[in-house]
Coordinates of C-alpha atoms and ligand atoms in Angstrom, one line a residue:
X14 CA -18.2 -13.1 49.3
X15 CA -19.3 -16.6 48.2
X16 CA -16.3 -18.4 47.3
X17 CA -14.7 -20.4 50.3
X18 CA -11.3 -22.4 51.4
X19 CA -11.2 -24.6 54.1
X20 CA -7.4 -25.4 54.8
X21 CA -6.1 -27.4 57.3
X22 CA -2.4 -28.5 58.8
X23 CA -1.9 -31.5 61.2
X24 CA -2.5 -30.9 64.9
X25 CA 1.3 -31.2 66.2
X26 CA 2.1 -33.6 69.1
X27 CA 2.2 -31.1 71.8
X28 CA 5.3 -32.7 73.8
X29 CA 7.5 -31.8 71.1
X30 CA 9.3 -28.7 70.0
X31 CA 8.4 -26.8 67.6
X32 CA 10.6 -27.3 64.3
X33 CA 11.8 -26.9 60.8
X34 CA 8.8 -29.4 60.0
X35 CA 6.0 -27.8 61.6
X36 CA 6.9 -24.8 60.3
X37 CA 7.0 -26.0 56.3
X38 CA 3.5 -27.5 56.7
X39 CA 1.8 -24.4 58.4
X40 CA 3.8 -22.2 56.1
X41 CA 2.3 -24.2 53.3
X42 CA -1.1 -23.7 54.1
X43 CA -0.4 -20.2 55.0
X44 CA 0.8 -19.3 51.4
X45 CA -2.6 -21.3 50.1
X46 CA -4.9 -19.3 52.5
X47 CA -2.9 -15.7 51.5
X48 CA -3.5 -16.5 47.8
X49 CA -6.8 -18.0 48.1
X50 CA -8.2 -14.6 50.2
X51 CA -6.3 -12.3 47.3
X52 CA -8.1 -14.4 45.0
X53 CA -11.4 -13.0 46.7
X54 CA -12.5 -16.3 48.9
X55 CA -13.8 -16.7 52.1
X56 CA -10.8 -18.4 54.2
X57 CA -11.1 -20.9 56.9
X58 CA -7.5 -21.6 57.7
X59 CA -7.2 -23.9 60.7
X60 CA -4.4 -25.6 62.7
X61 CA -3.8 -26.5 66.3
X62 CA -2.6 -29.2 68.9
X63 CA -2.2 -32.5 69.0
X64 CA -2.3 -33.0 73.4
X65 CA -3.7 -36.4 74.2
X66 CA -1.8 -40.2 74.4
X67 CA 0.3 -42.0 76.2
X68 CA 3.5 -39.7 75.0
X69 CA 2.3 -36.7 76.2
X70 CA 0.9 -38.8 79.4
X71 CA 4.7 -40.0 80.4
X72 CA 5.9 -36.8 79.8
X73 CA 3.6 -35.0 82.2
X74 CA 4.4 -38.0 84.6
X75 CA 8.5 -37.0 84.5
X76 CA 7.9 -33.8 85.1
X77 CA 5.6 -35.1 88.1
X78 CA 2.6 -32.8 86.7
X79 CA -0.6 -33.5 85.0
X80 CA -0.7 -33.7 81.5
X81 CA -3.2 -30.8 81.2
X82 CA -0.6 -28.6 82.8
X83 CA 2.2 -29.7 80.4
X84 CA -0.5 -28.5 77.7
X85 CA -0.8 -25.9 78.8
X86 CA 2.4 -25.0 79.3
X87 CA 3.8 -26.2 76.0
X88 CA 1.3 -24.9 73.6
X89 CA 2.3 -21.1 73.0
X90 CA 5.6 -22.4 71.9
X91 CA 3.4 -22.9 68.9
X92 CA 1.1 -20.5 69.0
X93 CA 4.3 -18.0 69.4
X94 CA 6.3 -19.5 66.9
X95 CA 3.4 -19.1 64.1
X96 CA 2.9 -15.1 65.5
X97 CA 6.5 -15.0 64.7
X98 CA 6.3 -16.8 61.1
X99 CA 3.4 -14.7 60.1
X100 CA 0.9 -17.2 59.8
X101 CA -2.4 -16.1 59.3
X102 CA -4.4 -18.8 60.8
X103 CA -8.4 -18.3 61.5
X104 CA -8.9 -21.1 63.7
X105 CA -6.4 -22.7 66.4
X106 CA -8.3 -26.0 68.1
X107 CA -6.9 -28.1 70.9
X108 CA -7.7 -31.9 71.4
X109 CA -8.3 -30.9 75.3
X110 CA -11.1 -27.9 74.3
X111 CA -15.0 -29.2 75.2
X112 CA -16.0 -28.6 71.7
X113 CA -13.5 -31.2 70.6
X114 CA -14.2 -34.0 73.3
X115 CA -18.4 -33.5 72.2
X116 CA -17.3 -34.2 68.5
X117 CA -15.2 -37.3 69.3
X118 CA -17.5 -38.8 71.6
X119 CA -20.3 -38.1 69.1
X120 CA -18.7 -39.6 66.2
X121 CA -17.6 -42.6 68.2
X122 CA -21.0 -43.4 69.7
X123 CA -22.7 -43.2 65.9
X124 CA -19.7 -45.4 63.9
X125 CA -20.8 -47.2 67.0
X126 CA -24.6 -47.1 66.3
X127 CA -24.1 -48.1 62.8
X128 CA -22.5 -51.1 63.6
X129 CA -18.8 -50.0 62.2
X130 CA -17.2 -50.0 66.0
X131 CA -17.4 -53.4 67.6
X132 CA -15.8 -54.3 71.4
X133 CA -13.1 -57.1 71.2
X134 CA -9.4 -57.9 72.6
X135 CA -6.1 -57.1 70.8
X136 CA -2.7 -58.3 71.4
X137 CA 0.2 -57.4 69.1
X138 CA 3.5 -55.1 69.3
X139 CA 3.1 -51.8 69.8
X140 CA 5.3 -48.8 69.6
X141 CA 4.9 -46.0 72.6
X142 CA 6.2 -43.1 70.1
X143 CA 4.2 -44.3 67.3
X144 CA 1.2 -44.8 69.0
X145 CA 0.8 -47.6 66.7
X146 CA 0.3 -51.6 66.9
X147 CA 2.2 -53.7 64.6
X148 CA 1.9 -57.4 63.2
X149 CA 5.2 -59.6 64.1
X150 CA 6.1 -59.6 60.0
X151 CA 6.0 -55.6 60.1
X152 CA 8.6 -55.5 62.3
X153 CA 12.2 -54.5 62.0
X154 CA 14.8 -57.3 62.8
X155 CA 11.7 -58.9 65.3
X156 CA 11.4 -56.4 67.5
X157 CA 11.9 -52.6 66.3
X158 CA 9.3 -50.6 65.2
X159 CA 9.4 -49.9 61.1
X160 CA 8.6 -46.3 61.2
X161 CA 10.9 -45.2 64.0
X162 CA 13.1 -48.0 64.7
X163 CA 12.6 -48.4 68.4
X164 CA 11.7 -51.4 70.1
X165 CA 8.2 -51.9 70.4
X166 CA 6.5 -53.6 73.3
X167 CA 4.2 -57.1 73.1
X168 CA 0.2 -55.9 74.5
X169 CA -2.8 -57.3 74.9
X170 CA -6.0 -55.3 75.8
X171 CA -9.4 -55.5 75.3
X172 CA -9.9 -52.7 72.5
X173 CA -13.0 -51.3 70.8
X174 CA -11.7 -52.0 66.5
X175 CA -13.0 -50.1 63.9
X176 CA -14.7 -52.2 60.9
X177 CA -11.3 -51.0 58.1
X178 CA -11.7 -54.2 56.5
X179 CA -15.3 -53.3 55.2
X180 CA -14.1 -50.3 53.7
X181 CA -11.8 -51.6 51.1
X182 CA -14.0 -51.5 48.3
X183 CA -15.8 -47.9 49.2
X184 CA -11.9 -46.7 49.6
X185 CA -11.2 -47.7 46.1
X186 CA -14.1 -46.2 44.4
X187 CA -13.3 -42.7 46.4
X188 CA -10.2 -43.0 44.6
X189 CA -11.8 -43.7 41.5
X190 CA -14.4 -41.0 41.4
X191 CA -12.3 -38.3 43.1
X192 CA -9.3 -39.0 41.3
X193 CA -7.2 -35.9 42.7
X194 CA -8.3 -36.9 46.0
X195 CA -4.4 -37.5 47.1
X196 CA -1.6 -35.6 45.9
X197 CA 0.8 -35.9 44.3
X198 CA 0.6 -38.2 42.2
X199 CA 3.2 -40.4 44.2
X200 CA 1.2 -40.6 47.3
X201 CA -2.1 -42.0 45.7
X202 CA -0.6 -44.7 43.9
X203 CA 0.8 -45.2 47.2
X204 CA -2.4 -45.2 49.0
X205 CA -4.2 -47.0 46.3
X206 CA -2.1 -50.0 46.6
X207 CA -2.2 -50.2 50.6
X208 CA -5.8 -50.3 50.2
X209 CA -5.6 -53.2 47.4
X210 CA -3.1 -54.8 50.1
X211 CA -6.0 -55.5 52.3
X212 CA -7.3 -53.1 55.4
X213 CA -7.1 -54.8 58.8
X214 CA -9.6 -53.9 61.3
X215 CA -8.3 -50.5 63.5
X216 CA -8.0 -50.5 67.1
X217 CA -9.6 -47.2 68.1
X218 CA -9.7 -47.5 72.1
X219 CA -6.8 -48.1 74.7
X220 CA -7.2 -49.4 78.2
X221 CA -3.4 -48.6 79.2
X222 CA -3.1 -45.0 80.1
X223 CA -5.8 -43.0 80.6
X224 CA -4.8 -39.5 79.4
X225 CA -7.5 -39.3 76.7
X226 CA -11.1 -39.0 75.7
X227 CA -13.1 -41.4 77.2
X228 CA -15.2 -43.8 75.5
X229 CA -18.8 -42.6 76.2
X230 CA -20.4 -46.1 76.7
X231 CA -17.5 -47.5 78.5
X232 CA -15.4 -45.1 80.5
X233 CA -12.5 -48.1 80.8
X234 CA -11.2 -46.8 77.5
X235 CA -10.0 -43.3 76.2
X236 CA -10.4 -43.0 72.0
X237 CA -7.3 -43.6 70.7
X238 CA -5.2 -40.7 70.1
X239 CA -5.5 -40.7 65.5
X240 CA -9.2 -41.2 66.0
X241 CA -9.3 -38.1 68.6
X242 CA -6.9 -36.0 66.5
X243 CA -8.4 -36.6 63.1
X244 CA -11.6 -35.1 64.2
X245 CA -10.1 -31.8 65.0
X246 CA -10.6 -31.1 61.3
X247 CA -14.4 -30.4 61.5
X248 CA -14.6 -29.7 66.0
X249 CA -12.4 -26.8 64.9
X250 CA -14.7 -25.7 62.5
X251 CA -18.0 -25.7 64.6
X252 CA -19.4 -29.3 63.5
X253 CA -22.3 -29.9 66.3
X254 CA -21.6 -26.0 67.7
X255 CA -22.3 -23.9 65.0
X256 CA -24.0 -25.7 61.6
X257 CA -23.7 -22.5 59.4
X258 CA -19.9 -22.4 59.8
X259 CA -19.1 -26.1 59.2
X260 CA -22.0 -26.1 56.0
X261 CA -20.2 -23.3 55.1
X262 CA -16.4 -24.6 54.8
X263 CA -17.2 -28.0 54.9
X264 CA -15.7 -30.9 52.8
X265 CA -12.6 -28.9 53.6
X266 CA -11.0 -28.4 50.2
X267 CA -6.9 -29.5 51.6
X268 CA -5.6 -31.3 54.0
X269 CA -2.0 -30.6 54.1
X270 CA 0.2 -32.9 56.0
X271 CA 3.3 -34.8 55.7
X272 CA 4.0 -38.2 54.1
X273 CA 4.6 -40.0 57.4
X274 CA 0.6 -39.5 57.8
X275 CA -0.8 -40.1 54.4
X276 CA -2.3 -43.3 55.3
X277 CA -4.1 -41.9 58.9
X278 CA -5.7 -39.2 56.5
X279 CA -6.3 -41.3 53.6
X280 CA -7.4 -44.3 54.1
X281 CA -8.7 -44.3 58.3
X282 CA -10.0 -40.4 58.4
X283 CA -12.4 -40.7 55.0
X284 CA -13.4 -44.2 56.5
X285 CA -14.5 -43.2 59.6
X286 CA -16.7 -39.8 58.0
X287 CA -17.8 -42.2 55.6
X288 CA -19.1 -44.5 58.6
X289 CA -21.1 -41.5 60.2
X290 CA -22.4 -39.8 56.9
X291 CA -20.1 -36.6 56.5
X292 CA -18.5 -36.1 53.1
X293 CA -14.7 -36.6 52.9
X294 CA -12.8 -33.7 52.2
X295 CA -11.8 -32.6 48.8
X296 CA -7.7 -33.2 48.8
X297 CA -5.3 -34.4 50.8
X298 CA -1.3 -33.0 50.0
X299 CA 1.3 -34.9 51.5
X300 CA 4.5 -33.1 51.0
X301 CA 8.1 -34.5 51.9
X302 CA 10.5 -34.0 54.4
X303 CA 13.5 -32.2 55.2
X304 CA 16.6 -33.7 56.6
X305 CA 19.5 -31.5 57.5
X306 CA 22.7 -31.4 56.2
X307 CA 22.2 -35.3 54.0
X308 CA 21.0 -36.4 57.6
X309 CA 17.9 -37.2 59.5
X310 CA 16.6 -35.0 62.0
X311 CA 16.7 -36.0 65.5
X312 CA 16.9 -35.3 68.9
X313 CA 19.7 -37.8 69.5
X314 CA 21.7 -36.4 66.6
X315 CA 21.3 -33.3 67.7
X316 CA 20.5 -31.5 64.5
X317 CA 17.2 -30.5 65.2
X318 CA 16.4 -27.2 63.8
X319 CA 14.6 -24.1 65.4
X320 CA 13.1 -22.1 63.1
X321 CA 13.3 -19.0 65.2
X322 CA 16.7 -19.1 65.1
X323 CA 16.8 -19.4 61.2
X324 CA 14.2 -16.5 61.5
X325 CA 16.9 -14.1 63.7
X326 CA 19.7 -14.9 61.5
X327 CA 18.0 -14.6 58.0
X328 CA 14.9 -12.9 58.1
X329 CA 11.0 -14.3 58.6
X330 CA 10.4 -13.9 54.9
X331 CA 13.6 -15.1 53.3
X332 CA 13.0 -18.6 55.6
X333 CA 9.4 -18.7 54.4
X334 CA 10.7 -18.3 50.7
X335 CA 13.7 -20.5 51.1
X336 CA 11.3 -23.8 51.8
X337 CA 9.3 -23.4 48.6
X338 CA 11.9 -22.3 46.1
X339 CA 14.7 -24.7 47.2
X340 CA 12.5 -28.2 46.7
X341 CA 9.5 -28.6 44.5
X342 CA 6.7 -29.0 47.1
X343 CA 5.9 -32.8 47.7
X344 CA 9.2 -33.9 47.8
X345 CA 12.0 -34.5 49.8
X346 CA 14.4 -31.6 50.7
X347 CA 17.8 -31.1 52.1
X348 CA 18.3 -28.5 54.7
X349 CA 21.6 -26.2 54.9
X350 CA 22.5 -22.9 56.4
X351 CA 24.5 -22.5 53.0
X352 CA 21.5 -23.0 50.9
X353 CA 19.8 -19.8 52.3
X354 CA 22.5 -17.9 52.0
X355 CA 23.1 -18.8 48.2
X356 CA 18.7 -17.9 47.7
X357 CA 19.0 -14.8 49.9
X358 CA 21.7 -13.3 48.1
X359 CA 21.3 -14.9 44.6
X360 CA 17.2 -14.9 43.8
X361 CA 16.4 -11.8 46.5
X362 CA 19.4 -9.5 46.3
X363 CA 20.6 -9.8 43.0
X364 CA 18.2 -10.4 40.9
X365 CA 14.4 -9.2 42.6
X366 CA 16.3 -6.5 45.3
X367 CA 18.9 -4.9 42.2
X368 CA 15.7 -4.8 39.7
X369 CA 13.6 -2.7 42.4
X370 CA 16.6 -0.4 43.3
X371 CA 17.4 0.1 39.5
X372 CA 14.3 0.8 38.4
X373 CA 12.8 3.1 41.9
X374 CA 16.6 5.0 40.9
X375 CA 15.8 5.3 37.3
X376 CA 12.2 6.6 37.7
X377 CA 13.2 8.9 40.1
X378 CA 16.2 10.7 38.0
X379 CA 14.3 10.3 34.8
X380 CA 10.7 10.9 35.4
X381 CA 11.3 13.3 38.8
X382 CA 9.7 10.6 40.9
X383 CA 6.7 10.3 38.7
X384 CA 5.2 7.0 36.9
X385 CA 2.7 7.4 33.8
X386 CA 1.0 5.3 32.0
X387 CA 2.6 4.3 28.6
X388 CA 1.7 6.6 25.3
X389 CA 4.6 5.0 22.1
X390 CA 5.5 1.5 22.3
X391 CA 8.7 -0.1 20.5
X392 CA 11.7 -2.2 20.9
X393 CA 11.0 -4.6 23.2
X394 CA 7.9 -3.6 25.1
X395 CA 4.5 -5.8 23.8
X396 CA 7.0 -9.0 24.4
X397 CA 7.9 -8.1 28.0
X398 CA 3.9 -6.9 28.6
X399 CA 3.3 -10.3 27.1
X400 CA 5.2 -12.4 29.1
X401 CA 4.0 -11.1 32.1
X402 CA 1.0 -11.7 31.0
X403 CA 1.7 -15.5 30.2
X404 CA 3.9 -16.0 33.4
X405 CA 1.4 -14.3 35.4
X406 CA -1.4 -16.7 34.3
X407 CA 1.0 -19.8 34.8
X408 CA 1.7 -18.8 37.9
X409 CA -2.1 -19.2 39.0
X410 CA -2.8 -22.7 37.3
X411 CA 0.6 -24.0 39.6
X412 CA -0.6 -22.3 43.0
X413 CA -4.0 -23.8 42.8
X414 CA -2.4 -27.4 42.6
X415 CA -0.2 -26.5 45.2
X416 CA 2.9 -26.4 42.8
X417 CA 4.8 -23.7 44.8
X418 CA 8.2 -24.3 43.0
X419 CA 6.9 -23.7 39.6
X420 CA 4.8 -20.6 40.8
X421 CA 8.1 -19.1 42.3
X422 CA 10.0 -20.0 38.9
X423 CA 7.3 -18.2 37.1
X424 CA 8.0 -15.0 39.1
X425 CA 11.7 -15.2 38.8
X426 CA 11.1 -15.2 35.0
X427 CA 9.5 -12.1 35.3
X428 CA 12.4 -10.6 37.0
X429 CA 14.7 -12.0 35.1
X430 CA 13.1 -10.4 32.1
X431 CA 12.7 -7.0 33.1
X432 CA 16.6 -6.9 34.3
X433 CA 17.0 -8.1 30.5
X434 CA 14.8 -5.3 29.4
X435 CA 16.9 -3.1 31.1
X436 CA 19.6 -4.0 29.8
X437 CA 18.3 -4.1 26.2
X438 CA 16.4 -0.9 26.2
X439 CA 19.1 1.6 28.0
X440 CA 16.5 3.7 29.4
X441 CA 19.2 6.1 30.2
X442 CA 19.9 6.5 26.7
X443 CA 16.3 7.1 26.0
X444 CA 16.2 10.0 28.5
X445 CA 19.1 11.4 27.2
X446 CA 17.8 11.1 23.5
X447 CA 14.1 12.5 25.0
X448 CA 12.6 9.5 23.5
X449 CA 9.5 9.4 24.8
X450 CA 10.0 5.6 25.1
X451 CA 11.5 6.0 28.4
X452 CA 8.0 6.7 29.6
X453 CA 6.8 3.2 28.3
X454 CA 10.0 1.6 30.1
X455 CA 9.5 2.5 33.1
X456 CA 6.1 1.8 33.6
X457 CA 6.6 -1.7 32.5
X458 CA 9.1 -2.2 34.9
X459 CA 7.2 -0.5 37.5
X460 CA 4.3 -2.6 36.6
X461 CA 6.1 -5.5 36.4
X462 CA 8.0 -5.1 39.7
X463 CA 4.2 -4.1 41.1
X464 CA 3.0 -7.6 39.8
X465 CA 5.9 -9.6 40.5
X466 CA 5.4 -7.9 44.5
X467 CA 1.7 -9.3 44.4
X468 CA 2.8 -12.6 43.0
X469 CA 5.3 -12.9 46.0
X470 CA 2.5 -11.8 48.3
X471 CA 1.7 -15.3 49.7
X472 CA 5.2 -16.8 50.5
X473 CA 6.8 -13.1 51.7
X474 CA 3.6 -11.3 53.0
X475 CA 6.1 -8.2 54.6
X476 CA 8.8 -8.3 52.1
X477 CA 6.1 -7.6 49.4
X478 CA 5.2 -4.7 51.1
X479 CA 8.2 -3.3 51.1
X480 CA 8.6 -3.5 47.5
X481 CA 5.0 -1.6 46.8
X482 CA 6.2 1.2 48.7
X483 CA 9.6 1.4 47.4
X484 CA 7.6 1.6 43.9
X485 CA 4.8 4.4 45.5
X486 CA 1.8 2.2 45.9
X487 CA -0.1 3.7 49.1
X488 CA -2.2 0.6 50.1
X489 CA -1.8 -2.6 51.8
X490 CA -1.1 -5.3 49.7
X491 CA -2.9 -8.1 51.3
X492 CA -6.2 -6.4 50.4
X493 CA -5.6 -6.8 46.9
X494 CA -8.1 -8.1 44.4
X495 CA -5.7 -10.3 42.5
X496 CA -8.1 -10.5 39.1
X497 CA -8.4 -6.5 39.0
X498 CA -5.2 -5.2 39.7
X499 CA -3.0 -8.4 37.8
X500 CA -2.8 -6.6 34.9
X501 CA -4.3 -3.0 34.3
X502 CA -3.7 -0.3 36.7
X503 CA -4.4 3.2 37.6
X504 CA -1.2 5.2 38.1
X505 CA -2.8 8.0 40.1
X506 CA -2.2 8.3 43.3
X507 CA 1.2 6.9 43.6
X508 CA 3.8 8.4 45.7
X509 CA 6.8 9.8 44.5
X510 CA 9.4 7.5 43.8
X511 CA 13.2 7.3 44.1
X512 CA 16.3 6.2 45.3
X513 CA 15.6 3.0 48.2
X514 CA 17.6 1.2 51.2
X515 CA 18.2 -2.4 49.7
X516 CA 14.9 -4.5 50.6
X517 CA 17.1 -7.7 50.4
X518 CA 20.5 -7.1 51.8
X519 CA 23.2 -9.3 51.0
X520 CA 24.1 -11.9 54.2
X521 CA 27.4 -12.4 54.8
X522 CA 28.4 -16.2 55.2
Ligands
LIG603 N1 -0.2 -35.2 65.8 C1 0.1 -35.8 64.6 C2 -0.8 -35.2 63.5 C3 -2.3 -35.4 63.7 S1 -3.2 -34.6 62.5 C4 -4.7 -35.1 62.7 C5 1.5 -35.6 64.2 N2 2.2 -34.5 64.7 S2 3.7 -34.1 64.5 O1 3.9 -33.0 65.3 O2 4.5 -35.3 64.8 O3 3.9 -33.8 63.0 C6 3.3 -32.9 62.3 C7 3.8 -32.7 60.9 O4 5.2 -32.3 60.9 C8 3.6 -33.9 60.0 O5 2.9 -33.4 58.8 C9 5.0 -34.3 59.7 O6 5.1 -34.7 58.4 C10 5.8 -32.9 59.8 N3 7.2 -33.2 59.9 C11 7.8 -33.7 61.0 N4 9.2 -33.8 60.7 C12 9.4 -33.4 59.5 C13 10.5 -33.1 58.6 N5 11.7 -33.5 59.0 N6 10.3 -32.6 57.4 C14 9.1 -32.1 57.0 N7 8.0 -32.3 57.7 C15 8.1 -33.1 58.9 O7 2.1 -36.3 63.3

């Protein structure tokens, strides 16, 4: 294989639990890594934890145990949650692993070397949960923070800054050059005019707490916690360990994260590669976030949502399939137990679950079982062949630009269309007539449902399954080779088909 993916999600903050919004980013890269390996490429799919700072320090400190122990603890609530979500990671790196503190102390010391890290004092508001200073004009009514709306705390300590403020210029003309550097769209005009705004020097050591990496030259200071976490991205891919891996994947082709971080990964993460001589990454996709119900999510409302529970109630694949074909990927979504239930039964039991049962009953009663390939054509047939065709190659050009919405429209066309054909051609009637037609009709909707399966592969990796054997296909579908079997196929050894259990049943409300 010489094609490869590097994919990454954010490193979550270990203190918290696991939830809706976790889950939609490593789901996202998930569905990229599935499509990408179908597509035939070598797949470096990492994610991980997030376990150093003052947060996870205070925590540790009301519990009265150290806040290696609460890592430790805490982190197979994700590890457990993505066994349970089907996410086929390669890579899982924590900020408290060896291989992690070598890289951060490494690229620290050389931004360092080069001049880019200088030692002076710092005194400004800062927010504990943000983890973030903040000028007295960026504040909220004087004193709350403007991300989170808490009240943030006046500091002063002698800090090790970043040289931002030299990058301005090399920032812009990243943009220029790599124009789809950031998407969507949205988010690098966003970017583009926080840059023009003017970059303040970045604070990138704390004296306060101590639950960090230290500074090599100055063991006073840990690294603060976005320069630590940013550099899980290449420590979790053997940068400094093992060179063939990282020269292998690396500049990773996507970071996906969420909007609330576009500028730590856009503007402070390609600076500080940029300062040690590592190419930036390829992309970066911030997508949007959910609220529940028309409100926030939050621990004080009370609305926080577990995706294990969704998973019980409705099904591992039908949550993973809700996320990307409720909201265009990118933007922001609205989260309801009513809005599954209306995809579940609508897009999955209606229209994709009827067409396979229909179709696995027809072939069955009119072909004993058996599927061949087509020998007279007619009625309706070269347009349905064709629009599969068409969708399925539209399909591809949206998934490789992350446009998940439009891919999953693309495949309910294709269902859509062969419950039409149905209709239209009456194979029934052709059996009854002995039309030999009824041949031609049932392998296109056999190789339609066959397709449509593979094109669902990514987002409903067991589900898809499912409908390949209700449809006699003996082999695993996640070792497909997309390009080879999108279109022709042998219809030799495929078992014998007929009448199925539903592979979408209805939920009641
Ligand atoms: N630890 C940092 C990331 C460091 S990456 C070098 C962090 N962690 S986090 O656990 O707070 O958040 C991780 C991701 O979850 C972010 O991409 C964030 O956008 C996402 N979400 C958190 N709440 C969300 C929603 N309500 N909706 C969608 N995604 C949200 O930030």
């Amino acid at each position: 294989m010489n094609k490869h993916y590097y994919i990454t999600t954010p490193i979550y903050y270990i203190n918290d639990v696991p939830h809706i919004g976790h889950a939609y980013t490593t789901i996202a890269a998930d569905i990229m890594a599935r499509f990408k390996r179908i597509c035939e490429y070598d797949v470096f799919f990492l994610t991980g934890t997030d376990e150093h700072g003052q947060k996870v320090e205070k925590a540790a400190q009301m519990q009265g145990i150290h806040p290696r122990e609460l890592a430790d603890r805490t982190v197979h609530r994700f590890i457990d949650l993505w066994n349970t979500l089907n996410i086929s990671n390669t890579g899982f790196i924590r900020t408290t692993e060896e291989r992690h503190r070598k890289v951060v102390q490494h690229i620290f010391e050389k931004a360092f070397e080069r001049g880019d890290i200088y030692l002076g004092s710092y005194e400004d508001w800062y927010c504990v949960p943000c983890e973030s200073y903040f000028t007295e004009l960026q504040l909220k009514n004087g004193v709350h923070c403007p991300d989170c709306h808490r009240p943030t705390e006046k500091l002063k300590e002698e800090s090790y800054f970043f040289k931002l403020s030299n990058y301005e210029d090399r920032l812009l003309k990243l943009l220029e050059r790599q124009n789809d550097f950031i998407l969507p769209e949205i988010r690098f005009n966003e970017v583009a005019s926080f840059i023009k705004g003017g970059l303040r020097d970045l604070s990138v050591s704390r004296t306060s707490f101590t639950w960090g990496i230290p500074v090599s030259m100055n063991t006073n200071h840990v690294v603060y916690v976005w320069f630590d976490a940013l550099a899980n991205y290449i420590s979790g891919i053997g940068f400094l360990e093992d060179d063939d891996l990282f020269n292998t994947f690396w500049p990773c082709d996507a970071h996906l994260i969420g909007k609330d971080i576009l500028r730590f990964h856009a503007v402070y993460w390609p600076s500080f590669l940029i300062s040690v001589g590592i190419p930036v990454p390829k992309h970066i996709f911030a997508h949007g976030w959910w609220t529940i119900e028309g409100q926030k999510m939050s621990k004080s409302l009370g609305n926080v949502i577990d995706p294990n529970e969704i998973v019980e109630q409705y099904g591992v694949d039908e949550f993973r399939f809700f996320l990307f074909r409720e909201v265009p990927f990118g933007l922001d979504g609205d989260f309801s137990k009513n809005a599954i239930l209306h995809r579940v039964n609508g897009d999955l039991a209606n229209d994709f679950g009827n067409l396979v049962s229909r179709s696995a009953t027809m072939i069955g009663k009119f072909q004993k079982g058996k599927i061949g390939e087509p020998e007279k054509k007619g009625g309706t047939d070269e347009y349905v062949e064709a629009q599969i065709r068409s969708l399925t190659d539209r399909y591809c050009k949206d998934m490789e630009v992350f446009s998940y919405y439009k891919a999953l429209q693309h495949i309910f066309e294709i269902t859509s269309t062969l419950n039409k054909y149905i209709d239209t051609e009456a194979p029934w009637k052709l059996a009854k007539e002995n039309d030999p037609r009824v041949k031609t009709v049932l392998y296109n909707l056999w190789n339609g449902i066959r397709i449509a399966a593979m094109l669902i592969y990514p987002f409903m990796p067991k589900k898809s399954q499912s409908i390949w054997n209700a449809i006699g296909v003996r082999k695993p579908i996640e070792n497909i080779h997309f390009d080879e079997e999108r279109v022709f196929y042998h219809t030799d050894n495929i078992a014998e088909i007929g009448k199925v259990a539903p592979i979408f049943p209805r939920i009641e409300g």
